[in-house]
Amino acid sequence: MRPNPFLPTALAAVLSLVCPLPLTAATDRNLVVQATAPGSAAVKRLALVVGNGAYADAPLQNPPNDARAMARALEGAGFEVLLHTDADQRTLMTALREFGQRLRGGGTGLFYYAGHGMQIRGRNYLIPVGADIQREDEVAYQSLDVQAVLDKMDSAANGTNLVILDACRNNPFARSFRSSTQGLAPVDAPVGTLVAFATCPGAVASDGATDNGLYTRHLLQALAEPGRKVEEVFKQVRTQVRRDSGGQQIPWESTSLEGEFYFHPPVAMASPPPPLPPPPAQPAPDPLAALDAALWATVRDAQEVAVVQAYLTRFPQGRHAAEAMARLAVLQALPSQTAASAATDPAPEVTAPTQVSTPAPAALPVPGPAHDAATASLLAAGGGRHGTDANDALARLAALAAAEGARPSGHLAGTASPAIASAPAPSPATPVASPAAQRNVHGFQVGDWYNFRTVDRLTGITTGRQLWRIEGFAEDGDIIVNGGGLRLTSLGLPIAASDPARGTWLEWKPPLQMIDTSMHVGYKRDVNGVREQRDSQGRSSRSVFKGALKVVGRENVEVPAGNFEAFRIEVRAQGDTERDDGARYTLWWDIKLWWAPAFGMWVAMDVDERVDGRLEQRTRRELWTFERLRDTATAEARR
């Protein structure tokens, strides 16, 4: 690892590279290489390539070599290349301006940088040769902000942009700065852009022991292979770099590309098949059949007898009656009818799960006109506070049944995300507060229910629904939900869950404290927590999280359940994880949480999860419907 005076800027975009071709006048500091690849005029490709190594205090050997090799590779891939080596700040700014202007003509833009970079207060800066930086506050005025490059590309509106940053060497000046974080900060790629980093956020990269840096050397090799999509190129680079560095350097990308991009397209692209004939017109759907299908989709994976019985009492001769009977027989044969519904999203705070004994749920009464009317109204197109989907219909059906004396237990979610469950050797059951304690200090009340949905923010697809029904309060203040399979903090955040059917469990000891009633705009503090869990494959893991929380504002947030005035809370945390099979990895969480104080509950949570720098998932959990006894009582009092 070669010391480098500046931490890498988070500017790495997907690069288009190919086999090296001869580059004339390679020693020129500012060189334009015209694309000569056959057919390159079909789609315009323009690249700005920079390699800085002649720093006075901490010179680097490889960046100029990397830049020249990258220019040759990009030329072979049909790019027109603007090459600069050992560029000062004026040269960088002039080159960036020219690059942005020429991108406005359309096509694909690519920016590559090798050299020193650093992050200051979450922003990434590329360091010019000749920069005289004595203090941290001078960095922004004597360097190139990576965001300026992204802004130029974005304003060009050219469709596809790739940014690659091999700038993650050590920063020898970090100890004299207040913000001494290593490496580059993560960057969210604008639409149509891929940003690639030589290593994951906060880490440093090798300058290489050969004529090229470790990252660029493997990038040149991967780009030269025809028929590889850009995402496949960077996956191969990540594998090779991780192997050669012994796991010390793991490249990372942030992408929002649309469509497919090849540096070198496949040798022969098959012509697309002829379009299929339009499907025949379908008869108008039967509303009752639609309700039958919707309710069955909601209960088919339920773990509770009462939930499956709800379907059979409504549709005893339904299309799925045989499946429901089979499912009912399986559930009735189980020793316990308690199941959990918990999310795989990062759960803030956790304590040991409470085991709550509840009586076997009574069968739901045969639905009468009131049930049909309620169910039909929830499925009809009119919206309203309680939404319009089948899960809401079943929830309302259960609520009406409860009002008539039947008390279904457990979750009524449809396609729930994989559940996480209570510890393998549960601690002795914590007694629930006396029946007189029907409400806690924050207004949560026995009988309230909250229905959440989980959305994959990368695809926009709803991946799960979870209904939380409050059934009691533990002596330590935790809220008991769904028969004890799920526990919440006194402010409503999930902290422990179990699913005996799957053998999974999760608990936090201690929890991440993401909400407290003293919050205000500008509020900041550190957060720490330890999460232990077991997955459906029987593997147990322990993650130790450290991070920071801040309240960035108060704003109106709209979710399916309505519009709420909420604090926007942002949490960034890193969790060092060790699994019982010896695997070790690091989790990175970026969480945005909206908590509505007047409502007394959080209403939305966005989570970005990365594993060793690789983006694994982007999810959103939001309040879909709810029913609270205090709201009903208030409405009745007003009438």
XYZ file of C-alpha atoms in Angstrom:
639
model
C 0.000 0.000 0.000
C 1.583 3.267 -1.112
C 0.959 6.284 1.170
C -1.164 8.921 -0.473
C -1.800 12.395 0.832
C -5.439 12.456 0.146
C -8.356 10.129 0.608
C -10.077 8.961 -2.592
C -13.046 10.889 -3.818
C -16.194 8.945 -4.248
C -16.282 9.361 -7.956
C -16.000 6.056 -9.683
C -18.164 5.456 -12.676
C -18.533 2.502 -14.838
C -15.761 2.457 -17.335
C -15.738 1.347 -20.904
C -12.406 -0.288 -21.617
C -10.989 -2.420 -24.354
C -7.787 -4.019 -25.569
C -4.987 -1.489 -25.643
C -4.266 0.135 -29.009
C -1.213 2.220 -29.845
C -1.445 5.736 -28.433
C 0.616 8.370 -30.217
C 2.318 11.115 -28.277
C 1.647 9.275 -25.019
C 3.938 11.598 -23.157
C 1.752 14.646 -23.840
C 0.102 15.981 -20.702
C -3.080 17.038 -22.523
C -3.960 14.708 -25.351
C -7.075 14.100 -27.472
C -7.330 10.572 -28.835
C -9.766 10.128 -31.692
C -11.860 6.963 -31.694
C -10.844 4.613 -34.461
C -12.844 1.499 -33.660
C -15.044 0.320 -36.526
C -18.568 1.546 -36.257
C -17.771 3.901 -33.398
C -19.636 6.753 -35.078
C -22.937 4.938 -34.663
C -23.252 6.039 -31.018
C -21.142 8.913 -29.771
C -18.820 8.032 -26.874
C -16.745 10.636 -25.044
C -14.337 10.069 -22.144
C -12.377 12.406 -19.864
C -9.390 10.502 -18.415
C -7.125 11.984 -15.713
C -4.064 10.471 -14.016
C -2.234 12.511 -11.348
C 0.971 11.269 -9.739
C 3.532 14.124 -9.588
C 2.538 15.386 -6.134
C 5.265 17.305 -4.290
C 4.713 15.675 -0.887
C 3.357 12.231 -1.719
C 4.054 11.262 -5.341
C 2.350 8.259 -6.910
C 3.978 6.145 -9.578
C 1.050 4.466 -11.308
C -1.792 6.982 -11.956
C -0.255 8.487 -15.153
C 0.390 4.937 -16.455
C -3.166 3.969 -15.492
C -4.624 6.953 -17.342
C -2.661 6.289 -20.536
C -3.587 2.591 -20.510
C -7.226 3.499 -19.905
C -7.191 5.970 -22.781
C -5.916 3.290 -25.159
C -8.530 0.819 -23.944
C -11.355 3.316 -24.316
C -10.155 4.300 -27.778
C -10.457 0.648 -28.768
C -14.014 0.666 -27.402
C -15.015 3.538 -29.690
C -14.521 6.468 -27.294
C -13.089 9.831 -28.149
C -10.725 10.433 -25.242
C -9.643 13.674 -23.547
C -6.474 12.613 -21.687
C -4.757 14.657 -18.965
C -1.834 13.560 -16.777
C -0.399 15.467 -13.806
C -3.064 18.154 -14.206
C -3.293 21.223 -11.988
C -6.588 22.708 -10.802
C -7.031 25.112 -13.741
C -6.428 22.292 -16.216
C -8.972 20.084 -14.445
C -11.660 22.778 -14.395
C -11.083 23.676 -18.060
C -11.163 20.023 -19.109
C -14.359 19.417 -17.140
C -16.058 22.402 -18.777
C -15.116 21.174 -22.267
C -16.224 17.638 -21.371
C -19.650 18.857 -20.202
C -20.218 21.012 -23.273
C -19.369 18.219 -25.687
C -21.567 15.745 -23.827
C -24.610 17.861 -24.634
C -24.527 16.365 -28.103
C -25.762 13.061 -26.656
C -24.254 9.590 -26.437
C -22.280 8.033 -23.572
C -20.006 9.959 -21.222
C -17.217 8.428 -19.121
C -14.993 10.053 -16.471
C -11.935 8.203 -15.127
C -9.606 9.501 -12.425
C -6.499 7.958 -10.843
C -4.596 9.837 -8.163
C -5.078 11.283 -4.714
C -8.556 11.958 -3.366
C -10.150 12.507 0.013
C -13.504 12.906 1.731
C -14.268 15.875 3.944
C -17.582 15.944 5.806
C -19.183 13.432 3.475
C -18.031 15.086 0.204
C -15.349 13.706 -2.087
C -12.528 15.761 -3.599
C -9.953 14.951 -6.319
C -6.557 16.537 -5.655
C -4.786 18.383 -8.503
C -1.021 18.372 -8.891
C 0.444 21.512 -7.337
C -2.339 21.960 -4.766
C -1.139 23.760 -1.625
C -3.426 22.425 1.100
C -2.448 23.255 4.682
C -5.823 23.031 6.425
C -9.017 21.057 6.053
C -11.107 24.098 5.080
C -8.834 24.740 2.078
C -9.588 21.422 0.368
C -12.820 22.603 -1.296
C -11.027 25.591 -2.898
C -7.946 23.791 -4.200
C -9.410 20.557 -5.535
C -12.161 19.191 -7.780
C -15.411 18.204 -6.065
C -16.660 14.877 -7.406
C -20.183 16.262 -7.246
C -19.134 18.875 -9.843
C -18.355 16.047 -12.274
C -21.713 14.402 -11.618
C -23.469 17.744 -12.040
C -21.812 18.304 -15.428
C -22.893 14.897 -16.623
C -26.389 15.330 -15.273
C -26.878 18.733 -16.912
C -25.728 17.323 -20.260
C -28.835 15.074 -20.231
C -27.053 12.605 -22.501
C -28.625 9.418 -21.134
C -25.728 7.168 -20.062
C -22.747 8.184 -17.897
C -19.972 6.143 -16.302
C -17.677 7.436 -13.550
C -14.668 5.462 -12.304
C -12.492 6.562 -9.416
C -9.233 4.805 -8.595
C -8.385 7.373 -5.915
C -8.510 5.564 -2.611
C -4.871 5.674 -1.501
C -3.849 6.603 2.014
C -4.152 10.257 3.003
C -0.993 11.320 4.865
C -2.615 14.606 5.970
C -5.643 12.977 7.623
C -4.172 13.193 11.113
C -3.964 17.000 10.844
C -7.600 17.302 9.799
C -10.619 17.108 12.086
C -12.413 14.868 9.592
C -9.816 12.134 9.361
C -12.033 9.467 7.757
C -10.163 7.231 5.323
C -11.202 6.526 1.768
C -14.095 8.088 -0.078
C -17.673 8.678 1.021
C -20.499 6.749 -0.706
C -22.265 8.479 -3.599
C -25.800 7.982 -4.894
C -25.597 7.694 -8.673
C -28.004 10.005 -10.579
C -30.424 8.390 -13.013
C -28.590 6.869 -15.969
C -25.231 6.894 -14.167
C -22.893 4.256 -12.786
C -20.247 5.292 -10.236
C -17.459 2.784 -9.563
C -14.931 2.925 -6.716
C -11.630 1.085 -6.458
C -12.669 -0.003 -2.963
C -15.620 0.280 -0.598
C -16.465 3.538 1.222
C -14.130 4.408 4.048
C -11.385 1.991 2.891
C -8.100 2.474 1.027
C -6.804 0.893 -2.175
C -3.401 -0.346 -3.308
C -1.293 1.723 -5.701
C -0.078 -1.564 -7.158
C 3.322 -3.251 -7.398
C 3.416 -3.256 -11.234
C 3.026 -0.514 -13.850
C -0.684 -0.202 -13.029
C -2.717 0.021 -9.839
C -4.351 -3.204 -8.687
C -7.876 -2.009 -9.520
C -7.112 -0.509 -12.944
C -5.033 -3.535 -13.966
C -8.018 -5.860 -13.528
C -10.394 -3.303 -15.014
C -8.345 -3.174 -18.216
C -8.491 -6.958 -18.497
C -12.239 -7.207 -17.894
C -13.104 -4.388 -20.292
C -11.240 -6.044 -23.145
C -13.597 -9.045 -23.215
C -16.433 -8.689 -25.750
C -20.034 -9.443 -24.863
C -19.831 -8.392 -21.204
C -22.449 -6.003 -19.882
C -21.004 -3.177 -17.849
C -22.335 -4.652 -14.588
C -20.641 -7.969 -15.386
C -17.354 -6.177 -16.033
C -17.319 -4.680 -12.556
C -18.394 -7.911 -10.891
C -15.385 -9.639 -12.448
C -13.093 -6.805 -11.329
C -14.420 -7.047 -7.769
C -13.774 -10.800 -7.653
C -10.202 -10.504 -8.966
C -9.224 -7.530 -6.778
C -10.657 -9.118 -3.633
C -8.740 -12.321 -4.367
C -5.419 -10.622 -5.121
C -5.645 -8.348 -2.071
C -6.562 -11.160 0.310
C -9.909 -9.502 1.000
C -8.320 -6.170 2.004
C -9.656 -4.280 -1.036
C -13.195 -4.781 -2.323
C -14.359 -2.575 -5.226
C -17.830 -1.054 -4.988
C -20.382 0.507 -7.355
C -23.481 2.666 -7.140
C -25.677 2.464 -10.221
C -28.949 3.713 -11.605
C -28.296 2.729 -15.226
C -31.290 2.070 -17.430
C -30.938 -0.337 -20.309
C -27.804 -2.272 -21.252
C -24.315 -1.024 -22.007
C -21.372 -2.917 -23.506
C -17.824 -1.677 -23.910
C -17.513 -4.295 -26.650
C -20.830 -5.781 -27.784
C -21.192 -9.537 -28.374
C -19.694 -10.752 -31.635
C -23.129 -11.633 -33.012
C -26.273 -10.110 -31.608
C -29.278 -12.262 -32.470
C -32.182 -10.386 -34.025
C -35.171 -10.061 -31.720
C -38.042 -12.509 -32.211
C -41.157 -11.216 -33.977
C -43.729 -9.662 -31.660
C -46.365 -11.982 -30.236
C -49.931 -11.537 -31.397
C -52.110 -9.585 -28.985
C -53.852 -11.782 -26.390
C -57.551 -12.449 -26.881
C -59.928 -10.204 -25.031
C -60.678 -11.463 -21.540
C -64.150 -11.488 -20.046
C -64.873 -9.033 -17.257
C -63.622 -10.431 -13.918
C -66.097 -11.820 -11.432
C -65.922 -9.529 -8.339
C -66.653 -12.431 -5.968
C -63.946 -14.578 -7.584
C -61.532 -11.666 -7.286
C -62.338 -11.351 -3.577
C -61.879 -15.123 -3.171
C -58.431 -14.980 -4.816
C -57.382 -11.852 -2.926
C -58.295 -13.221 0.495
C -56.595 -16.535 -0.191
C -53.420 -14.761 -1.345
C -53.487 -12.923 1.967
C -53.867 -15.978 4.241
C -52.170 -18.786 2.332
C -48.875 -18.487 4.268
C -50.455 -17.629 7.628
C -49.324 -19.558 10.692
C -52.573 -19.196 12.673
C -55.673 -21.384 12.618
C -58.008 -18.400 13.015
C -56.594 -16.654 9.967
C -57.102 -19.648 7.650
C -60.522 -20.221 9.200
C -61.426 -16.645 8.238
C -61.108 -17.617 4.581
C -63.117 -20.837 4.965
C -65.973 -19.158 6.823
C -66.261 -16.585 4.035
C -65.763 -19.022 1.124
C -66.619 -22.573 2.326
C -66.931 -23.678 -1.318
C -64.278 -21.309 -2.670
C -61.708 -22.078 -5.319
C -59.053 -22.577 -2.660
C -61.196 -24.335 -0.055
C -59.325 -27.637 -0.487
C -55.955 -25.910 -0.023
C -57.296 -24.045 3.004
C -58.511 -27.269 4.602
C -55.122 -28.880 4.041
C -53.367 -25.865 5.526
C -55.756 -25.902 8.480
C -55.008 -29.571 9.165
C -51.267 -28.848 9.217
C -51.672 -25.909 11.613
C -53.977 -27.834 13.942
C -51.371 -30.587 14.194
C -48.673 -28.173 15.362
C -47.992 -28.001 19.129
C -48.346 -24.209 19.144
C -50.444 -21.826 17.121
C -48.299 -18.797 17.850
C -46.341 -17.373 14.918
C -44.441 -14.237 14.259
C -44.365 -11.676 11.577
C -41.192 -9.654 11.573
C -39.339 -7.657 8.980
C -35.886 -8.286 7.637
C -35.303 -4.533 7.501
C -32.901 -3.279 10.145
C -34.873 -3.260 13.366
C -33.825 -0.422 15.650
C -33.653 -1.406 19.372
C -33.928 -4.937 20.689
C -34.342 -6.819 23.916
C -34.889 -10.511 24.509
C -38.179 -11.682 23.030
C -41.031 -12.198 25.434
C -42.946 -15.443 25.346
C -46.588 -14.651 26.010
C -49.153 -17.335 26.720
C -52.433 -16.690 24.943
C -55.572 -18.807 24.764
C -56.273 -20.684 21.573
C -58.042 -18.283 19.193
C -61.748 -18.754 18.801
C -63.119 -19.502 15.362
C -64.429 -16.515 13.499
C -68.216 -16.272 13.282
C -69.847 -16.787 9.928
C -69.642 -13.421 8.191
C -72.930 -11.716 7.706
C -73.951 -8.664 5.680
C -71.839 -6.381 7.851
C -68.708 -8.347 7.033
C -69.505 -8.505 3.329
C -70.194 -4.784 3.224
C -66.972 -3.961 5.054
C -64.916 -6.282 2.882
C -66.503 -5.065 -0.340
C -66.012 -1.428 0.601
C -62.324 -2.035 1.297
C -61.857 -3.684 -2.088
C -63.877 -1.082 -3.946
C -62.146 1.794 -5.735
C -62.662 4.667 -3.276
C -59.510 4.504 -1.202
C -59.996 6.063 2.183
C -57.796 5.919 5.235
C -57.752 2.140 5.371
C -56.685 1.513 1.769
C -58.134 -0.827 -0.836
C -56.235 -4.093 -0.916
C -57.179 -7.593 0.169
C -54.939 -7.562 3.200
C -56.926 -4.595 4.538
C -60.165 -6.424 3.816
C -59.042 -9.384 5.877
C -57.808 -7.097 8.648
C -61.201 -5.383 8.790
C -62.920 -8.783 8.720
C -60.821 -9.856 11.717
C -61.580 -6.601 13.527
C -65.318 -7.018 13.001
C -65.078 -10.601 14.183
C -63.246 -9.471 17.295
C -66.014 -6.978 18.008
C -68.476 -9.889 17.988
C -66.461 -11.817 20.544
C -63.923 -13.730 18.506
C -60.293 -12.806 18.984
C -57.931 -13.925 16.201
C -54.285 -14.075 17.205
C -51.100 -13.593 15.263
C -50.344 -11.787 12.029
C -52.693 -11.481 9.094
C -50.008 -10.532 6.589
C -50.149 -11.748 3.036
C -46.768 -12.030 1.398
C -44.632 -11.259 4.389
C -40.924 -10.778 4.108
C -38.816 -13.559 5.597
C -39.464 -13.603 9.312
C -36.773 -13.377 11.947
C -37.418 -15.104 15.167
C -36.757 -15.627 18.838
C -33.554 -16.953 20.328
C -32.718 -20.666 20.244
C -32.813 -20.885 24.019
C -35.453 -18.326 24.995
C -35.165 -16.729 28.374
C -37.938 -17.297 30.935
C -41.175 -15.658 29.919
C -41.470 -12.065 31.002
C -44.847 -11.584 32.643
C -47.247 -9.274 30.866
C -48.630 -6.342 32.786
C -51.948 -6.828 34.494
C -55.112 -6.763 32.347
C -55.884 -3.330 33.759
C -52.880 -1.915 31.835
C -54.624 -1.459 28.505
C -52.508 1.502 27.394
C -48.869 2.544 27.766
C -47.460 6.011 28.478
C -47.144 6.812 24.783
C -50.794 6.063 23.978
C -50.500 2.595 22.420
C -53.550 0.548 23.385
C -54.483 -3.136 23.433
C -56.551 -3.846 20.317
C -54.796 -1.262 18.111
C -53.394 -2.607 14.873
C -50.984 -1.212 12.310
C -50.629 -2.639 8.828
C -47.279 -2.030 7.070
C -46.135 -2.820 3.580
C -42.536 -3.328 2.412
C -41.453 -2.058 -1.010
C -38.261 -2.873 -2.895
C -37.085 0.626 -3.860
C -34.932 -0.739 -6.688
C -37.899 -2.307 -8.505
C -40.923 -0.563 -6.977
C -42.455 -3.980 -6.196
C -44.297 -4.567 -2.927
C -42.550 -7.544 -1.324
C -44.453 -7.971 1.915
C -47.284 -6.948 4.244
C -47.271 -7.224 8.017
C -50.175 -6.618 10.372
C -49.172 -5.795 13.959
C -51.945 -6.285 16.530
C -51.175 -5.043 20.058
C -52.063 -7.662 22.652
C -50.409 -6.436 25.851
C -47.496 -4.755 27.564
C -44.524 -6.363 29.292
C -43.358 -5.178 32.691
C -40.275 -3.604 31.110
C -42.530 -1.444 28.913
C -42.186 -3.383 25.657
C -45.275 -3.796 23.499
C -46.413 -7.398 22.916
C -47.609 -7.963 19.341
C -49.127 -10.941 17.525
C -49.241 -13.374 20.407
C -45.734 -12.551 21.620
C -43.957 -13.468 18.405
C -43.023 -9.825 17.961
C -41.955 -7.181 20.489
C -41.803 -3.432 20.019
C -40.249 -0.692 22.083
C -42.627 1.520 24.038
C -42.460 3.917 21.048
C -43.388 1.249 18.486
C -40.091 0.161 16.892
C -39.562 -3.621 16.415
C -36.847 -5.019 18.673
C -37.284 -8.814 18.804
C -39.139 -11.455 16.839
C -39.381 -15.193 16.389
C -40.821 -17.644 13.891
C -40.941 -21.187 15.352
C -42.101 -22.631 12.022
C -38.940 -21.496 10.274
C -36.646 -21.711 13.267
C -35.492 -18.125 12.771
C -35.015 -15.484 15.436
C -33.672 -12.003 16.000
C -32.977 -9.845 19.022
C -31.031 -6.689 19.843
C -28.955 -6.482 23.061
C -28.663 -3.492 23.457
C -30.829 -1.905 20.760
C -30.135 1.011 18.436
C -32.032 3.907 19.994
C -33.550 5.610 16.947
C -36.444 7.489 18.572
C -36.885 9.404 21.795
C -39.404 12.026 22.796
C -36.799 14.766 23.358
C -35.917 14.985 19.670
C -35.888 18.300 17.819
C -34.531 19.576 14.493
C -30.743 19.607 14.735
C -30.663 16.892 17.421
C -27.586 14.618 17.117
C -26.102 11.716 19.042
C -24.154 8.484 18.623
C -26.006 5.160 18.399
C -24.729 1.711 19.277
C -26.331 -1.727 19.322
C -25.731 -5.456 19.063
C -27.933 -7.654 16.882
C -28.014 -11.433 17.173
C -30.017 -13.561 14.758
C -30.429 -16.952 13.124
C -31.485 -17.292 9.492
C -33.644 -19.923 7.817
C -30.515 -21.970 6.999
C -29.744 -22.303 10.709
C -26.745 -19.942 10.661
C -26.363 -17.657 13.673
C -24.594 -14.299 13.516
C -23.714 -11.381 15.759
C -23.355 -7.794 14.483
C -21.890 -4.950 16.544
C -23.195 -1.616 15.228
C -21.772 1.858 15.716
C -23.079 4.986 14.063
C -24.544 8.449 14.322
C -28.088 9.843 14.333
C -29.345 13.294 13.426
C -32.758 14.913 13.034
C -32.457 16.776 9.735
C -35.882 18.395 9.581
C -39.598 18.348 10.133
C -41.674 17.692 7.032
C -44.925 16.322 5.697
C -44.638 12.728 4.542
C -47.352 10.990 2.551
C -47.861 7.240 2.922
C -50.862 5.077 1.957
C -52.356 5.581 5.445
C -52.413 9.365 5.033
C -50.330 12.514 5.300
C -48.332 13.070 8.497
C -46.144 15.840 9.883
C -43.007 13.998 10.968
C -39.412 14.386 12.070
C -37.011 13.081 9.441
C -34.352 11.100 11.293
C -31.217 9.905 9.506
C -28.968 7.165 10.856
C -25.710 5.888 9.395
C -24.286 2.814 11.084
C -21.616 0.205 10.469
C -21.987 -3.321 11.802
C -19.001 -5.666 12.063
C -20.505 -9.141 11.732
C -19.262 -12.622 12.593
C -21.207 -15.766 11.687
C -20.963 -19.111 13.430
C -19.468 -20.693 10.288
C -16.489 -18.319 10.517
C -17.631 -15.810 7.887
C -16.860 -12.161 8.654
C -18.239 -9.131 6.864
C -19.276 -5.532 7.425
C -22.804 -4.186 7.100
C -23.400 -0.529 6.213
C -26.832 0.931 6.921
C -28.203 4.237 5.703
C -31.596 4.699 7.355
C -34.176 7.451 6.954
C -36.998 7.256 9.500
C -40.106 9.451 9.639
C -41.615 9.660 13.134
C -44.847 11.638 13.614
C -44.964 12.913 17.241
C -48.611 14.011 17.113
C -49.596 10.616 15.735
C -47.320 8.840 18.223
C -45.846 6.360 15.725
C -43.255 6.132 12.965
C -44.905 6.014 9.551
C -42.088 5.274 7.084
C -38.545 3.902 7.052
C -36.100 3.749 4.117
C -33.108 1.432 4.465
C -30.073 1.033 2.203
C -28.017 -2.007 3.195
C -24.548 -2.731 1.882
C -22.407 -5.785 2.611
C -18.684 -5.093 2.379
C -19.509 -2.055 0.252
C -21.828 -3.915 -2.158
C -25.397 -2.654 -2.276
C -27.629 -5.554 -1.229
C -31.053 -3.973 -0.889
C -32.988 -0.748 -0.800
C -36.298 -1.114 0.965
C -39.082 1.108 2.206
C -41.510 0.160 4.934
C -44.527 2.414 5.252
C -47.805 2.497 7.120
C -50.537 1.127 4.848
C -53.570 1.094 7.131
C -54.263 1.280 10.845
C -57.043 1.055 13.417
C -56.697 2.609 16.874
C -59.253 2.525 19.643
C -58.388 6.032 20.801
C -59.135 7.393 17.318
C -62.479 5.584 17.285
C -63.357 6.898 20.754
C -62.455 10.455 19.727
C -64.592 10.218 16.593
C -67.550 8.878 18.600
C -67.176 11.654 21.175
C -67.261 14.271 18.440
C -70.456 12.793 17.068
